[in-house]
mmCIF file of C-alpha atoms in Angstrom:
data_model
loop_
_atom_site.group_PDB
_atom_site.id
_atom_site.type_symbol
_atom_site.label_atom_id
_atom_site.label_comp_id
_atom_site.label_asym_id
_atom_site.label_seq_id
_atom_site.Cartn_x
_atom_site.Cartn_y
_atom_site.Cartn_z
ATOM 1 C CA UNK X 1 12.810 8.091 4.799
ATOM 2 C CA UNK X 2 15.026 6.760 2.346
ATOM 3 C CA UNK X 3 16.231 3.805 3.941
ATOM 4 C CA UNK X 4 13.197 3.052 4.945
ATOM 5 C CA UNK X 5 11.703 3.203 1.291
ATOM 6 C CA UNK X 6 14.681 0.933 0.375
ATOM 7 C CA UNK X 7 14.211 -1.832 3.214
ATOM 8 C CA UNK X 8 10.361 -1.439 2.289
ATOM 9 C CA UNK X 9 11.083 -2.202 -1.670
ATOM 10 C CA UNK X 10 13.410 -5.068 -0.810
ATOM 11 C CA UNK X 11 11.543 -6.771 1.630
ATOM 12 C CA UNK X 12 8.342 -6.614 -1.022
ATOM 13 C CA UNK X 13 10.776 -8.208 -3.930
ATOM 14 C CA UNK X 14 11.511 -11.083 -1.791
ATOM 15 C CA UNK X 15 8.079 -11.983 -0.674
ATOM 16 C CA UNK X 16 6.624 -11.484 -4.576
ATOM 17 C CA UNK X 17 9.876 -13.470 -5.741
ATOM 18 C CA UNK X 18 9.292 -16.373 -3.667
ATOM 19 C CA UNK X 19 5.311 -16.566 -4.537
ATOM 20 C CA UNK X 20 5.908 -19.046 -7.360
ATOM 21 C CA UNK X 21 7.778 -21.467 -4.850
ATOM 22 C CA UNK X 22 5.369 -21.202 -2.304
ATOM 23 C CA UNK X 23 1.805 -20.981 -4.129
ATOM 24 C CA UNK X 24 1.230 -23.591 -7.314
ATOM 25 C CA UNK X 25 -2.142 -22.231 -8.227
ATOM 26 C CA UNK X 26 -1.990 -19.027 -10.822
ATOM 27 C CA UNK X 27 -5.022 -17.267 -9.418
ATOM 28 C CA UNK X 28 -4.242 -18.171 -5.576
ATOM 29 C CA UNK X 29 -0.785 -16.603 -6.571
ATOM 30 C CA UNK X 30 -1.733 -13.832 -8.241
ATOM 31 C CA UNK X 31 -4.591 -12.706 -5.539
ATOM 32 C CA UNK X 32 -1.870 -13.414 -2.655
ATOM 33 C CA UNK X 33 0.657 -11.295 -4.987
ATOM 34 C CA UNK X 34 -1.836 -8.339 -5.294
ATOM 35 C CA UNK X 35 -2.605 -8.100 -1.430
ATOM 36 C CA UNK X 36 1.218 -8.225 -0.666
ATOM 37 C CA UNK X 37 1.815 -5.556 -3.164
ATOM 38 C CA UNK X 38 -1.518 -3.447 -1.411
ATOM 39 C CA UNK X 39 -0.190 -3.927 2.007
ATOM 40 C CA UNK X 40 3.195 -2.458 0.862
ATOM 41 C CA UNK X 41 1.790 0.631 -0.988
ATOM 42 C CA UNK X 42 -0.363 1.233 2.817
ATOM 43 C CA UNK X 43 2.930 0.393 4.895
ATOM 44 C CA UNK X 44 3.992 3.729 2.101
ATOM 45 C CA UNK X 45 1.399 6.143 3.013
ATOM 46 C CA UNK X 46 2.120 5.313 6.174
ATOM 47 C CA UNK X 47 6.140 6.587 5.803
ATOM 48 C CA UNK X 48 4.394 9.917 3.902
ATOM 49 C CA UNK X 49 2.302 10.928 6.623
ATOM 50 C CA UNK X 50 4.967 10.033 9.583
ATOM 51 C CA UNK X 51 7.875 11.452 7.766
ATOM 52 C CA UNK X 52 6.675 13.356 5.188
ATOM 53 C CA UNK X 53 9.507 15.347 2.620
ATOM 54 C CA UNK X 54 12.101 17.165 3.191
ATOM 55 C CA UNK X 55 12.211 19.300 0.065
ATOM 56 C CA UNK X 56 10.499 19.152 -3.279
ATOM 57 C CA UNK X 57 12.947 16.960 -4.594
ATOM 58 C CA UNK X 58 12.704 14.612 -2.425
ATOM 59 C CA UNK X 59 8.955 14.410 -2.873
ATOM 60 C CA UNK X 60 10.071 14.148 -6.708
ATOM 61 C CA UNK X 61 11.915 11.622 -6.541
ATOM 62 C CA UNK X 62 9.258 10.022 -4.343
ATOM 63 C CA UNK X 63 6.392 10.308 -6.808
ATOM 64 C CA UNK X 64 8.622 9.721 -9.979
ATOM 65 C CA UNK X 65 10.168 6.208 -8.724
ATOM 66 C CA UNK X 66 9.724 5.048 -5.559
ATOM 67 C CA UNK X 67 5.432 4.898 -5.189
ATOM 68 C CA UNK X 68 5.025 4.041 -8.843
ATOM 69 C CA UNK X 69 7.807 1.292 -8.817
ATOM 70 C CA UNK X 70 5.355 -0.711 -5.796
ATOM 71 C CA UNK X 71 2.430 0.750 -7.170
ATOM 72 C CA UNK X 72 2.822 -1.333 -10.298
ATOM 73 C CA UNK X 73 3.717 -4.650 -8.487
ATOM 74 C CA UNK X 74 -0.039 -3.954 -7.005
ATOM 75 C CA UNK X 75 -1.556 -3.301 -10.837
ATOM 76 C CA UNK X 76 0.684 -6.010 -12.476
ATOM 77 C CA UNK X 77 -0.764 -8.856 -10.114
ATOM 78 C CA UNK X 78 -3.833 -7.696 -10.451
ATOM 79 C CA UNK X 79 -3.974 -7.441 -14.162
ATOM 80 C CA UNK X 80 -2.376 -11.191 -14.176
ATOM 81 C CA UNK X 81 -5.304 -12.539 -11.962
ATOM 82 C CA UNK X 82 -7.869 -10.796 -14.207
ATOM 83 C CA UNK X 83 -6.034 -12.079 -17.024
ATOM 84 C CA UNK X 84 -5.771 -15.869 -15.893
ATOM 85 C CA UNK X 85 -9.359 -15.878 -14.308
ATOM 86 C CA UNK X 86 -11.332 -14.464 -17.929
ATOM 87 C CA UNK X 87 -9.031 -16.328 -20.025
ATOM 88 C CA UNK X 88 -11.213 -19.223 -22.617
ATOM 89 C CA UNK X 89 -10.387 -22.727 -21.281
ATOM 90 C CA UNK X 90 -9.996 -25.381 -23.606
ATOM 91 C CA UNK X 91 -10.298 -23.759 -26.938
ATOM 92 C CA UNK X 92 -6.805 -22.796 -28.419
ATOM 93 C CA UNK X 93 -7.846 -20.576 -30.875
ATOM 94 C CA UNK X 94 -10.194 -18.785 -28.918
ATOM 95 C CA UNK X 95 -7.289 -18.170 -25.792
ATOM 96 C CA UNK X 96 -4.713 -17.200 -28.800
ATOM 97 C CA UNK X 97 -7.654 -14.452 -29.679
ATOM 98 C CA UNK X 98 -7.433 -13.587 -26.104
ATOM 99 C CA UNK X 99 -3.994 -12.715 -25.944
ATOM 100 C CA UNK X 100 -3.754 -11.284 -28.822
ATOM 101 C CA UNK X 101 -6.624 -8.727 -27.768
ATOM 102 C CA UNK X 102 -4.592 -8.018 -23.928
ATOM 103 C CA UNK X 103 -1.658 -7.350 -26.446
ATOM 104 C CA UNK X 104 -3.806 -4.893 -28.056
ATOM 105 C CA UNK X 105 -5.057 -3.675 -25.299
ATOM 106 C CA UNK X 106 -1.745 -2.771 -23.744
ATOM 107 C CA UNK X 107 -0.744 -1.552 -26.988
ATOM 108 C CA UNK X 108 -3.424 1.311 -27.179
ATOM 109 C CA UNK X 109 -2.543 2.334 -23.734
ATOM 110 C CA UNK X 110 1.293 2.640 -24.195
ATOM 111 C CA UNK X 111 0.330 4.900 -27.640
ATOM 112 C CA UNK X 112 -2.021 7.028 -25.893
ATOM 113 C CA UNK X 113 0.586 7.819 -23.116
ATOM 114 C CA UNK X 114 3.819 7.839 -25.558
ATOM 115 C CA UNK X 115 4.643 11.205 -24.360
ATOM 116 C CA UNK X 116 5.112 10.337 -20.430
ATOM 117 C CA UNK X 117 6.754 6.978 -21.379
ATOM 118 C CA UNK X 118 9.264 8.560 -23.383
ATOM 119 C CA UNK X 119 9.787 11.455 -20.797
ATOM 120 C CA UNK X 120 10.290 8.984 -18.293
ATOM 121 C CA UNK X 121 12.601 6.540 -20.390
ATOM 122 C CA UNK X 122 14.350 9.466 -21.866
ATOM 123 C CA UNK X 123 15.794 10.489 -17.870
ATOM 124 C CA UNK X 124 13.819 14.274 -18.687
ATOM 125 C CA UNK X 125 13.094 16.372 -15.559
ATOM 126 C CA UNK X 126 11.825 19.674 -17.186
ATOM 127 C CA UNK X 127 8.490 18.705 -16.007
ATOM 128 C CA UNK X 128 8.666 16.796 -12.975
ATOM 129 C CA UNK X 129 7.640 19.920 -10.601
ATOM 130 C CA UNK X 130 4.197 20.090 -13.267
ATOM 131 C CA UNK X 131 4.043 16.392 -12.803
ATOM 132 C CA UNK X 132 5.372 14.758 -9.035
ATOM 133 C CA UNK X 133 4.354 17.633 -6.749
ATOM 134 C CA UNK X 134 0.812 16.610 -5.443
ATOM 135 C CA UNK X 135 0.885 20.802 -5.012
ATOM 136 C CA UNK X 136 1.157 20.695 -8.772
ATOM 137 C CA UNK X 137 -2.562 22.589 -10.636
ATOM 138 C CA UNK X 138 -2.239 19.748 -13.043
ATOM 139 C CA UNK X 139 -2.694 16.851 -10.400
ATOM 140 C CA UNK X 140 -5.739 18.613 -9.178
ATOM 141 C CA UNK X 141 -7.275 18.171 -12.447
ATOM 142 C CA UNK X 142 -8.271 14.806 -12.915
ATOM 143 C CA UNK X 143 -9.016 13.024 -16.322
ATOM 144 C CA UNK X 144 -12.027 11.145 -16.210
ATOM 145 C CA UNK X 145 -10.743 7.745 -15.482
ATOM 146 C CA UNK X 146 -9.556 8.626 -12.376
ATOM 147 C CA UNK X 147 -12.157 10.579 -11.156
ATOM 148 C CA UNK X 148 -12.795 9.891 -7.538
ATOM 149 C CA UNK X 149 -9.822 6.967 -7.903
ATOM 150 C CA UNK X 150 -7.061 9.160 -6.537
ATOM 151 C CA UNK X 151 -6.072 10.578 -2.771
ATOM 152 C CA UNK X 152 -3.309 13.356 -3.843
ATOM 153 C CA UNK X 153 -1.843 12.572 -0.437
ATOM 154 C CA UNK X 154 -0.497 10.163 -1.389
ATOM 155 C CA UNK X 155 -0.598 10.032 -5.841
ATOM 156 C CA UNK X 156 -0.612 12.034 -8.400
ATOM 157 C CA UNK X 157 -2.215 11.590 -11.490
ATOM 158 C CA UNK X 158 0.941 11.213 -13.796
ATOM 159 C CA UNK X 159 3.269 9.142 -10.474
ATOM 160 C CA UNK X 160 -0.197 6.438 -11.543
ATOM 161 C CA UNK X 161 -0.304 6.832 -15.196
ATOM 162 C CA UNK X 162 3.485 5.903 -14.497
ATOM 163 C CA UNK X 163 2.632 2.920 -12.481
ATOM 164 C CA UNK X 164 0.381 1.501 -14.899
ATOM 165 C CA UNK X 165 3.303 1.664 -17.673
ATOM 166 C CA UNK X 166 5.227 0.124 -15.702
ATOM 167 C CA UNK X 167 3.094 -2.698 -14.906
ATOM 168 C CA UNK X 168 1.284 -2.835 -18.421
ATOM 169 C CA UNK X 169 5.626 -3.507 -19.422
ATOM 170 C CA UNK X 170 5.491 -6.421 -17.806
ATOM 171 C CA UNK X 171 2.200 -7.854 -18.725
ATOM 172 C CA UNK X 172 3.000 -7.788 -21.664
ATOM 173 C CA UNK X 173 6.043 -9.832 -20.983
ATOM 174 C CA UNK X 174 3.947 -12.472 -19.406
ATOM 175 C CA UNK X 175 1.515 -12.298 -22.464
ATOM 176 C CA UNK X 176 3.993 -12.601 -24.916
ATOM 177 C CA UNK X 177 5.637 -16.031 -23.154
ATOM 178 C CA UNK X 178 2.369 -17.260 -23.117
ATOM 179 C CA UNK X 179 1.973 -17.257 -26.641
ATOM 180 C CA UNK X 180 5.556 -18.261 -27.187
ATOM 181 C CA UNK X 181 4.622 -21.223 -25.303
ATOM 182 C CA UNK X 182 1.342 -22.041 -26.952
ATOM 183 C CA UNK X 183 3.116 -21.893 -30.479
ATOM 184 C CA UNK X 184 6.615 -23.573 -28.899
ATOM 185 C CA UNK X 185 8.155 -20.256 -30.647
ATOM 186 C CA UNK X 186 12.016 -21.007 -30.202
ATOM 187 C CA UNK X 187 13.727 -18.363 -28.473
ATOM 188 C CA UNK X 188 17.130 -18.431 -29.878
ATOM 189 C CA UNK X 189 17.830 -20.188 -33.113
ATOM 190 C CA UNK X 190 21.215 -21.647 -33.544
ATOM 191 C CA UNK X 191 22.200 -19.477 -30.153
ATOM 192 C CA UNK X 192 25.230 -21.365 -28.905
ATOM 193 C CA UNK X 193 26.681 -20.727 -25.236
ATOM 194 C CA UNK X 194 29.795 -19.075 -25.131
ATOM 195 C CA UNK X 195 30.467 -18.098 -21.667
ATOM 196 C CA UNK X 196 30.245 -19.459 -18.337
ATOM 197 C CA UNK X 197 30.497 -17.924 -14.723
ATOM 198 C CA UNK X 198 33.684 -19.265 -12.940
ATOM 199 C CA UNK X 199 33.776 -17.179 -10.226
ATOM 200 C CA UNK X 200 31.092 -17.342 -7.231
ATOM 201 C CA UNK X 201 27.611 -17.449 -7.248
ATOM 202 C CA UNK X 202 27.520 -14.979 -4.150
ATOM 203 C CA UNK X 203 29.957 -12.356 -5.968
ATOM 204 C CA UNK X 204 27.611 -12.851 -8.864
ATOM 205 C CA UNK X 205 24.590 -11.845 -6.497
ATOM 206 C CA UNK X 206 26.334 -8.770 -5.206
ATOM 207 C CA UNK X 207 27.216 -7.502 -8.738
ATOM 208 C CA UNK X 208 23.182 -8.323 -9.859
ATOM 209 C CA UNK X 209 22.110 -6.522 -6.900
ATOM 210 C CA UNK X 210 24.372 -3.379 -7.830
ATOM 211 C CA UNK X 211 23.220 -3.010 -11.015
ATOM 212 C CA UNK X 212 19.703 -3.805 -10.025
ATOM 213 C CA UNK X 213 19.718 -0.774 -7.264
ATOM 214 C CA UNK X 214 21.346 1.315 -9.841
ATOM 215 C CA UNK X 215 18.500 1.190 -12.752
ATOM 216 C CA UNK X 216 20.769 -1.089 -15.292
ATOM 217 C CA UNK X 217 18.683 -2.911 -17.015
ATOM 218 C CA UNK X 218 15.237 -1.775 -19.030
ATOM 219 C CA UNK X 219 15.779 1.571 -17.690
ATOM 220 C CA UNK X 220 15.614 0.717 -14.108
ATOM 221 C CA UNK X 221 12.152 -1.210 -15.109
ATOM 222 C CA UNK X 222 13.336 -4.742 -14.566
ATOM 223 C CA UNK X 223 12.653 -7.063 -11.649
ATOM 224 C CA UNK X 224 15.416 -8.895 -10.194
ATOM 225 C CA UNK X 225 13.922 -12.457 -10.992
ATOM 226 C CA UNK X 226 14.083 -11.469 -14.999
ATOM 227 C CA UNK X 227 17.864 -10.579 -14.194
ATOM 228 C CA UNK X 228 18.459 -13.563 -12.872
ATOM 229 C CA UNK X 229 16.658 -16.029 -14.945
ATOM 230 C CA UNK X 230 18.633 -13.898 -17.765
ATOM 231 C CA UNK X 231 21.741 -14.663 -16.523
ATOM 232 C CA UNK X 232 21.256 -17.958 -15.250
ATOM 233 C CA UNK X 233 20.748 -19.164 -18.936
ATOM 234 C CA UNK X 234 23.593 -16.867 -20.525
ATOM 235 C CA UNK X 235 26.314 -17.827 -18.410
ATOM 236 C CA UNK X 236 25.476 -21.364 -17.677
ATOM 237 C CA UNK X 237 25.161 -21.146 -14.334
ATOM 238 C CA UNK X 238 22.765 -22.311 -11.413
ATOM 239 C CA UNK X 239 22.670 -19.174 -8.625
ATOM 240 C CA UNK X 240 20.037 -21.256 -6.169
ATOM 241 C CA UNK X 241 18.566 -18.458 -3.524
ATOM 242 C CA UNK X 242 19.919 -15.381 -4.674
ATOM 243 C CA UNK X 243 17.921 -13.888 -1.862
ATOM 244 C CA UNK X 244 19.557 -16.059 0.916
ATOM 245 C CA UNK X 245 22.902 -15.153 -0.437
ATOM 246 C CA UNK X 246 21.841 -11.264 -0.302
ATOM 247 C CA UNK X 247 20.982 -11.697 2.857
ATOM 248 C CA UNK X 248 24.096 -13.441 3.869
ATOM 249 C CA UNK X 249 25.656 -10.029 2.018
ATOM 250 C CA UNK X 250 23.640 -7.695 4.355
ATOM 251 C CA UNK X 251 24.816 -9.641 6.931
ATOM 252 C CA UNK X 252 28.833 -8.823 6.163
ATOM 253 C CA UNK X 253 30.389 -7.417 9.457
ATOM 254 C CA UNK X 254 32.844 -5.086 7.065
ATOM 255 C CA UNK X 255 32.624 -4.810 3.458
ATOM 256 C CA UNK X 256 29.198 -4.920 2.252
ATOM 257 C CA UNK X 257 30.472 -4.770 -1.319
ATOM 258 C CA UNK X 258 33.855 -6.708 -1.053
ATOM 259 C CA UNK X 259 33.499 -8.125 -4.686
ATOM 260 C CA UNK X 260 32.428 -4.311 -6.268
ATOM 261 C CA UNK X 261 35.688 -3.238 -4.107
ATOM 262 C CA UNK X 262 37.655 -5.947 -5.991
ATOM 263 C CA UNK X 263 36.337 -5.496 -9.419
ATOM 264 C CA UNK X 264 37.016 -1.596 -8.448
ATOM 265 C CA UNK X 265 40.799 -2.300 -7.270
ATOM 266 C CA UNK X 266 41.152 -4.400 -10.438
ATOM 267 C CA UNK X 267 40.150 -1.880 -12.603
ATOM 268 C CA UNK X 268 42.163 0.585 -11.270
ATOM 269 C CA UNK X 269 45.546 -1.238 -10.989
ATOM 270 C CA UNK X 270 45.050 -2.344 -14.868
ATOM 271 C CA UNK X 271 44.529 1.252 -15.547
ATOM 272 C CA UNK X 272 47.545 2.675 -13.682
ATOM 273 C CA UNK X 273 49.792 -0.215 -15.082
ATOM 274 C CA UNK X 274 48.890 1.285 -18.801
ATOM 275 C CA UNK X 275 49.553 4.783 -17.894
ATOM 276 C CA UNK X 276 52.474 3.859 -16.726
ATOM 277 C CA UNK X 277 55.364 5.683 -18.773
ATOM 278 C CA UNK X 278 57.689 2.490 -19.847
ATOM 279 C CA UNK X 279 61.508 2.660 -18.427
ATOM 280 C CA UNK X 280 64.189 3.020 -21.046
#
């Protein structure tokens, strides 16, 4: 199942990535982004019910970071579309009250779950049996917002709670550039660029990539646009359609990972040369 799960996620990236490009109106690209996201999350049940687990940590690992990881892309669009659709129109004190309460909002919700946020964040496992096994007494017991809301087949109550942190993390992202942008906030005061990216863009891609399918940045919570866009203004460079290039990557007859094999023989032959004994 895992490549499967891993071709699924990739494939939903791309298409939610590319939304912005493709669809100019916010709502139209939030709905679209939120029936993408729903379609995935079905294309998942289906892999549950054909494959199923092979052990309990697999189904772990399933419920921990694979369902809530496109769970939240589902919740996150959603929230946006709610967000952009009730938002006041014309009056900028009245939208800056807006935000402000969404912040607020979001804030109460990441307080009253601080516990599985910080479980989560913190890499603990001591109770992942009690809370990703859909066998589990405490995901038969629902609390009363999610009464009737969940199918255990394919959920648990804490894999959902998980979701919605995840996707409440990047709302409030979105919420907080929108009120950067309706104050002009500056981002970086007296920031001056230092470096640049010489090398290419594709070697660049495959290093994001890595790190991205490794959990590098914000605790594996990060979505590869906010990588790039990162590094795009850091290093002063333009990298285009990082998706073409990845697919170009996938697409390698030998070496998927010829620039992580360089960067690897590099390391290596620096480290040997300074444990080398010196001759006399």
């Amino acid at each position: 199942m895992k490549s499967n799960l891993t071709a699924l996620r990739l494939a939903l990236e791309e298409e939610l990535n590319s939304l912005e490009d493709r669809i100019p109106n916010l709502l139209e690209r939030y709905k679209t982004g939120a029936r993408i996201a729903d379609q995935a999350e079905l294309r998942l049940k289906e892999l549950v019910v054909q494959e199923g687990f092979d052990s309990q940590e697999e189904e772990i690992q399933f419920f921990k970071h694979l369902q809530p990881a496109i769970l939240s892309k589902k919740i996150y669009y959603s929230q946006l579309f709610r967000i952009e659709a009730d938002r006041p129109k014309g009056i900028r004190e009245e939208y800056k009250k807006f935000l402000d309460q969404e912040m607020q909002r979001i804030t109460m919700f990441f307080e009253e779950h601080n516990a599985l946020d910080l479980y989560y964040r913190g890499g603990a496992r001591d109770k992942d049996e009690q809370y990703f096994l859909r066998s589990s007494r405490y995901n038969n017991e629902y609390p009363v917002d999610l009464e009737g809301m969940l199918d255990t087949r394919f959920c648990t109550v804490t894999s959902f709670k998980l979701a919605e942190l995840m996707a409440l993390e990047s709302v409030s992202g979105y919420l907080v550039q929108k009120l950067e942008q309706l104050y002009a906030l500056p981002r970086s005061v007296g920031y001056k660029q230092q470096l640049r990216w010489t090398d290419t863009k594709i070697n660049l891609v495959e290093l994001v990539y890595a790190m991205y399918f490794a959990g590098s940045f914000n605790n594996g919570r990060a979505e590869l646009k906010q990588i790039f866009e990162w590094l795009e203004q850091s290093l002063d460079v333009d990298i285009g359609n990082a998706y073409s290039n990845f697919r170009d990557i996938r697409m390698r007859k030998k070496d998927y990972a010829s620039f992580l094999t360089h960067l690897k023989d590099c390391l290596l032959k620096k480290i040997g040369e300074m444990e080398e004994v010196p001759r006399k």
